[in-house]
Amino acid sequence: MTLAGRTAVITGASSGIGEAVARNLCQAGVKLLLTARRKDRLRCLADQLPDTSFLAGDLTDAELPDRLIRQALDDHGSCDIVVSNAGIIETGKIEEIDLDRVSRMVRINTESAFRLAYVALRHFRSVGVGHLVHTSSVLGTKVREGAGAYSGTKYALEALSEALRMELAGSGIQVSCIEPGLVRTELHEHYEVHPAQALGMSDPLQPEDVARCVRFILQQPSHVRIPRLMILPGEGSL
Ligand SMILES: NC(=O)c1ccc[n+]([C@@H]2O[C@H](COP(=O)([O-])OP(=O)(O)OC[C@H]3O[C@@H](n4cnc5c(N)ncnc54)[C@H](OP(=O)(O)O)[C@@H]3O)[C@@H](O)[C@H]2O)c1
């Protein structure tokens, strides 16, 4: 399926996977509406990419999803693809982890993704077509000690996506989950020891590797559906 001329809303576009997906889809001729909290980053990226606008905001603001869809329609005339990618990570044993930080992670990784899905699907239903892509994780498919809370937020995304896959079967609307293993981004910047080092991994995934996979999913003809795609680094067992 040709992507040229379609419009994508991308959350978490100010760095890492979201930024790489923006650059990749732009090369395919997709018009973009980018969002994240860091406005300076979004402006800088939008300045580099043709047919790209941005709307800075915090996804825990329940009004933001609706504003995003409306701005995509205003700026670019359509909203065909939503890449629901923003997320944070909090780790620690369940008995020790800071519950307020877990609650914030649940709000960003899960609640805001549910809200965005709800609004995006209402729009897709109104036009009969659309593709929602969630950035889940390999930790949305299995639990690792110390990452149970983060896994929980991603398992919830997997459940949402699988329910929607069944509920939307036969429609022109698709939902996909990408499930990356360790990717070199800003996600783990607050860690004292980066997981790549802790896992003895010298060559984790790069955001561009994940972006290529997102484009692959979106480029399939309409009778082909890829509900889940796991992307792992070549080394290590994670
Ligand atoms: N890196 C990995 O190893 C890995 C593996 C599997 C899955 N993932 C998932 O990939 C997704 C992207 O993460 P990344 O690795 O690319 O990390 P990243 O570089 O830290 O990107 C996270 C993005 O989310 C945005 N964000 C965070 N909190 C937000 C909020 N409250 N409101 C709006 N935007 C918010 C950030 O933008 P602002 O700070 O500007 O708001 C940033 O653009 C996440 O869902 C993550 O769980 C990552």
Coordinates of C-alpha atoms and ligand atoms in Angstrom, one line a residue:
M1 CA 0.0 0.0 0.0
T2 CA 1.4 3.4 -0.9
L3 CA 1.9 5.6 2.1
A4 CA 2.5 8.8 0.2
G5 CA 0.0 11.5 0.9
R6 CA -1.4 9.8 4.0
T7 CA -1.2 11.6 7.4
A8 CA 0.2 10.1 10.6
V9 CA -0.1 11.3 14.2
I10 CA 2.9 10.2 16.2
T11 CA 3.2 10.4 20.0
G12 CA 6.5 10.4 21.7
A13 CA 8.0 12.0 18.6
S14 CA 10.6 14.2 20.4
S15 CA 13.1 11.4 20.7
G16 CA 14.0 7.7 20.2
I17 CA 11.6 5.5 18.4
G18 CA 9.0 8.1 17.7
E19 CA 11.5 10.5 16.2
A20 CA 12.9 7.7 14.0
V21 CA 9.4 6.6 12.9
A22 CA 8.7 10.3 12.0
R23 CA 11.8 10.5 9.8
N24 CA 11.2 7.2 8.1
L25 CA 7.5 7.8 7.3
C26 CA 8.4 11.3 6.1
Q27 CA 10.7 9.6 3.6
A28 CA 7.7 7.6 2.4
G29 CA 5.8 10.8 1.7
V30 CA 3.6 10.7 4.8
K31 CA 2.4 14.0 6.3
L32 CA 3.0 14.2 10.0
L33 CA 1.6 15.7 13.2
L34 CA 4.1 15.2 15.9
T35 CA 3.5 15.4 19.7
A36 CA 5.4 15.1 23.0
R37 CA 6.0 17.6 25.8
R38 CA 9.3 19.0 24.6
K39 CA 8.2 21.7 22.2
D40 CA 11.7 22.8 21.2
R41 CA 12.5 19.2 20.1
L42 CA 9.3 19.0 18.1
R43 CA 9.9 22.3 16.4
C44 CA 13.5 21.4 15.5
L45 CA 12.3 18.1 14.0
A46 CA 9.3 19.6 12.2
D47 CA 11.7 22.2 10.7
Q48 CA 13.7 19.4 9.1
L49 CA 10.8 17.4 7.7
P50 CA 8.4 18.5 4.9
D51 CA 4.6 18.5 5.5
T52 CA 5.2 18.2 9.2
S53 CA 3.4 20.1 12.0
F54 CA 3.4 19.6 15.8
L55 CA 1.3 20.1 18.9
A56 CA 3.2 20.0 22.1
G57 CA 1.3 18.5 25.1
D58 CA 1.3 16.1 28.0
L59 CA -0.6 12.9 27.1
T60 CA -2.0 12.7 30.7
D61 CA -4.1 15.6 29.6
A62 CA -7.3 13.8 28.6
E63 CA -8.2 16.6 26.1
L64 CA -5.0 16.0 24.0
P65 CA -6.1 13.0 21.9
D66 CA -9.1 14.9 20.5
R67 CA -7.0 18.0 19.8
L68 CA -4.5 15.9 18.0
I69 CA -7.0 14.3 15.6
R70 CA -8.6 17.7 14.9
Q71 CA -5.2 19.3 14.3
A72 CA -4.2 16.5 11.9
L73 CA -7.4 17.1 9.9
D74 CA -6.9 20.9 10.0
D75 CA -3.2 20.9 9.1
H76 CA -3.2 18.0 6.6
G77 CA -6.8 17.2 5.6
S78 CA -6.8 13.6 6.9
C79 CA -5.8 11.3 9.8
D80 CA -5.0 7.9 8.4
I81 CA -2.4 6.5 10.9
V82 CA -1.9 6.9 14.6
V83 CA 1.4 5.7 16.1
S84 CA 0.7 5.6 19.8
N85 CA 4.3 5.4 21.0
A86 CA 4.9 7.6 24.0
G87 CA 6.0 5.9 27.1
I88 CA 8.3 5.8 30.2
I89 CA 9.8 3.0 32.3
E90 CA 9.9 2.5 36.0
T91 CA 11.5 -0.6 37.3
G92 CA 12.1 -2.2 40.7
K93 CA 10.8 -5.2 42.7
I94 CA 7.0 -4.9 43.3
E95 CA 7.5 -4.7 47.1
E96 CA 9.9 -1.8 46.8
I97 CA 8.9 0.2 43.7
D98 CA 7.6 3.8 44.3
L99 CA 3.9 3.5 43.8
D100 CA 3.4 7.1 42.8
R101 CA 5.9 6.6 40.0
V102 CA 4.1 3.5 39.0
S103 CA 0.8 5.3 38.9
R104 CA 2.4 8.0 36.6
M105 CA 3.7 5.3 34.3
V106 CA 0.3 3.6 34.1
R107 CA -1.3 7.0 33.2
I108 CA 1.2 7.6 30.4
N109 CA 1.8 4.1 29.1
T110 CA -1.7 2.7 29.5
E111 CA -4.4 5.2 30.3
S112 CA -3.3 7.8 27.7
A113 CA -2.9 5.0 25.1
F114 CA -6.5 3.8 25.8
R115 CA -7.8 7.4 25.5
L116 CA -5.9 8.0 22.2
A117 CA -7.2 4.7 20.8
Y118 CA -10.7 5.6 21.7
V119 CA -10.6 8.9 19.9
A120 CA -8.6 7.7 16.9
L121 CA -11.0 4.8 16.4
R122 CA -14.0 7.1 16.5
H123 CA -12.4 9.1 13.7
F124 CA -11.4 5.9 11.7
R125 CA -14.9 4.6 12.0
S126 CA -16.3 7.8 10.6
V127 CA -14.1 7.5 7.5
G128 CA -14.1 3.7 7.3
V129 CA -10.3 3.3 7.3
G130 CA -7.3 3.8 9.5
H131 CA -4.3 2.1 11.2
L132 CA -3.4 2.3 14.9
V133 CA 0.0 1.2 15.9
H134 CA 1.0 0.7 19.5
T135 CA 4.5 0.6 20.8
S136 CA 4.3 -2.3 23.2
S137 CA 7.5 -4.2 24.1
V138 CA 8.9 -7.6 24.3
L139 CA 8.0 -7.0 28.0
G140 CA 4.4 -6.9 26.8
T141 CA 4.8 -10.6 26.1
K142 CA 6.8 -11.8 29.1
V143 CA 7.8 -10.6 32.5
R144 CA 11.3 -10.1 33.7
E145 CA 12.2 -9.8 37.4
G146 CA 12.2 -6.2 38.4
A147 CA 10.2 -5.1 35.4
G148 CA 6.8 -6.4 36.4
A149 CA 5.1 -3.0 36.7
Y150 CA 6.4 -1.8 33.3
S151 CA 5.4 -5.2 31.8
G152 CA 1.9 -4.7 33.2
T153 CA 1.5 -1.5 31.3
K154 CA 2.5 -3.2 28.1
Y155 CA 0.4 -6.3 28.7
A156 CA -2.5 -4.0 28.9
L157 CA -1.7 -2.5 25.5
E158 CA -1.4 -6.0 24.1
A159 CA -4.9 -6.8 25.5
L160 CA -6.3 -3.6 24.1
S161 CA -4.9 -4.3 20.6
E162 CA -6.0 -7.9 20.5
A163 CA -9.5 -7.0 21.6
L164 CA -9.6 -4.3 18.9
R165 CA -8.3 -6.7 16.3
M166 CA -11.3 -9.0 16.9
E167 CA -13.8 -6.2 17.2
L168 CA -12.6 -4.5 14.0
A169 CA -12.3 -7.6 11.9
G170 CA -13.9 -7.1 8.5
S171 CA -13.6 -3.3 8.8
G172 CA -11.0 -1.1 7.0
I173 CA -9.4 -0.4 10.4
Q174 CA -6.3 -2.1 11.6
V175 CA -4.5 -2.3 14.9
S176 CA -0.9 -3.4 15.3
C177 CA 1.5 -3.8 18.2
I178 CA 5.3 -3.6 17.8
E179 CA 7.2 -5.4 20.5
P180 CA 10.9 -4.2 20.5
G181 CA 13.6 -5.6 22.7
L182 CA 16.2 -3.3 24.0
V183 CA 16.6 -0.1 21.9
R184 CA 19.2 2.6 22.4
T185 CA 17.1 5.6 23.2
E186 CA 16.6 8.1 26.1
L187 CA 14.2 5.7 27.9
H188 CA 16.8 4.4 30.3
E189 CA 18.6 7.7 30.8
H190 CA 17.7 7.8 34.5
Y191 CA 19.2 4.4 35.1
E192 CA 22.5 4.3 37.0
V193 CA 23.6 1.3 34.8
H194 CA 22.2 1.1 31.3
P195 CA 20.4 -2.2 30.7
A196 CA 22.7 -2.8 27.7
Q197 CA 25.6 -2.8 30.1
A198 CA 23.8 -4.8 32.7
L199 CA 22.9 -7.4 30.1
G200 CA 26.4 -7.4 28.5
M201 CA 24.9 -6.3 25.2
S202 CA 27.1 -4.3 22.9
D203 CA 24.7 -3.9 20.0
P204 CA 21.1 -3.2 21.0
L205 CA 18.5 -2.2 18.5
Q206 CA 18.6 1.4 17.1
P207 CA 15.4 3.4 16.8
E208 CA 15.8 3.3 13.0
D209 CA 15.5 -0.6 13.1
V210 CA 12.1 -0.3 14.8
A211 CA 11.0 2.5 12.4
R212 CA 11.7 0.3 9.4
C213 CA 9.4 -2.4 10.9
V214 CA 6.6 0.2 11.5
R215 CA 6.8 1.2 7.9
F216 CA 6.8 -2.5 6.8
I217 CA 3.6 -3.0 8.8
L218 CA 1.9 0.1 7.3
Q219 CA 2.9 -0.8 3.7
Q220 CA 1.1 -4.1 3.6
P221 CA -1.9 -4.4 1.2
S222 CA -5.3 -4.1 3.0
H223 CA -6.0 -7.9 3.1
V224 CA -2.7 -8.5 5.0
R225 CA -2.7 -7.7 8.7
I226 CA 0.2 -7.8 11.1
P227 CA -1.3 -7.6 14.6
R228 CA 2.0 -8.1 16.4
L229 CA 5.7 -7.8 15.4
M230 CA 8.5 -8.6 17.8
I231 CA 11.9 -7.1 17.0
L232 CA 14.9 -8.3 19.0
P233 CA 18.6 -7.5 19.1
G234 CA 20.7 -10.3 17.7
E235 CA 22.6 -10.8 21.0
G236 CA 21.3 -11.7 24.4
S237 CA 18.3 -13.7 25.4
L238 CA 15.9 -10.7 25.9
Ligands
LIG1 N1 14.0 1.8 24.4 C1 13.6 0.5 24.6 O1 14.4 -0.4 24.9 C2 12.2 0.1 24.3 C3 11.9 -1.2 24.2 C4 10.5 -1.6 24.0 C5 9.5 -0.6 24.0 N2 9.9 0.7 24.1 C6 8.8 1.7 24.1 O2 9.0 2.6 23.1 C7 8.3 3.8 23.3 C8 9.2 5.0 23.0 O3 10.3 5.0 23.9 P1 11.8 5.3 23.5 O4 12.6 4.1 23.8 O5 11.8 5.9 22.1 O6 12.2 6.3 24.6 P2 12.3 7.9 24.6 O7 13.4 8.3 23.7 O8 12.5 8.3 26.1 O9 11.0 8.4 24.1 C9 9.8 8.5 24.9 C10 8.9 9.5 24.2 O10 7.7 9.6 25.0 C11 7.4 11.0 25.3 N3 6.6 11.1 26.5 C12 7.0 10.6 27.7 N4 6.1 11.0 28.7 C13 5.2 11.8 28.0 C14 4.0 12.4 28.4 N5 3.6 12.5 29.7 N6 3.3 13.1 27.5 C15 3.6 13.1 26.2 N7 4.8 12.5 25.8 C16 5.5 11.8 26.7 C17 8.7 11.7 25.3 O11 8.6 13.0 25.0 P3 8.7 14.3 26.0 O12 9.7 13.9 27.1 O13 9.2 15.4 25.1 O14 7.3 14.4 26.5 C18 9.5 10.9 24.2 O15 9.2 11.5 23.0 C19 7.8 3.7 24.8 O16 6.5 3.4 24.8 C20 8.7 2.6 25.3 O17 8.0 1.9 26.4 C21 11.2 1.1 24.3

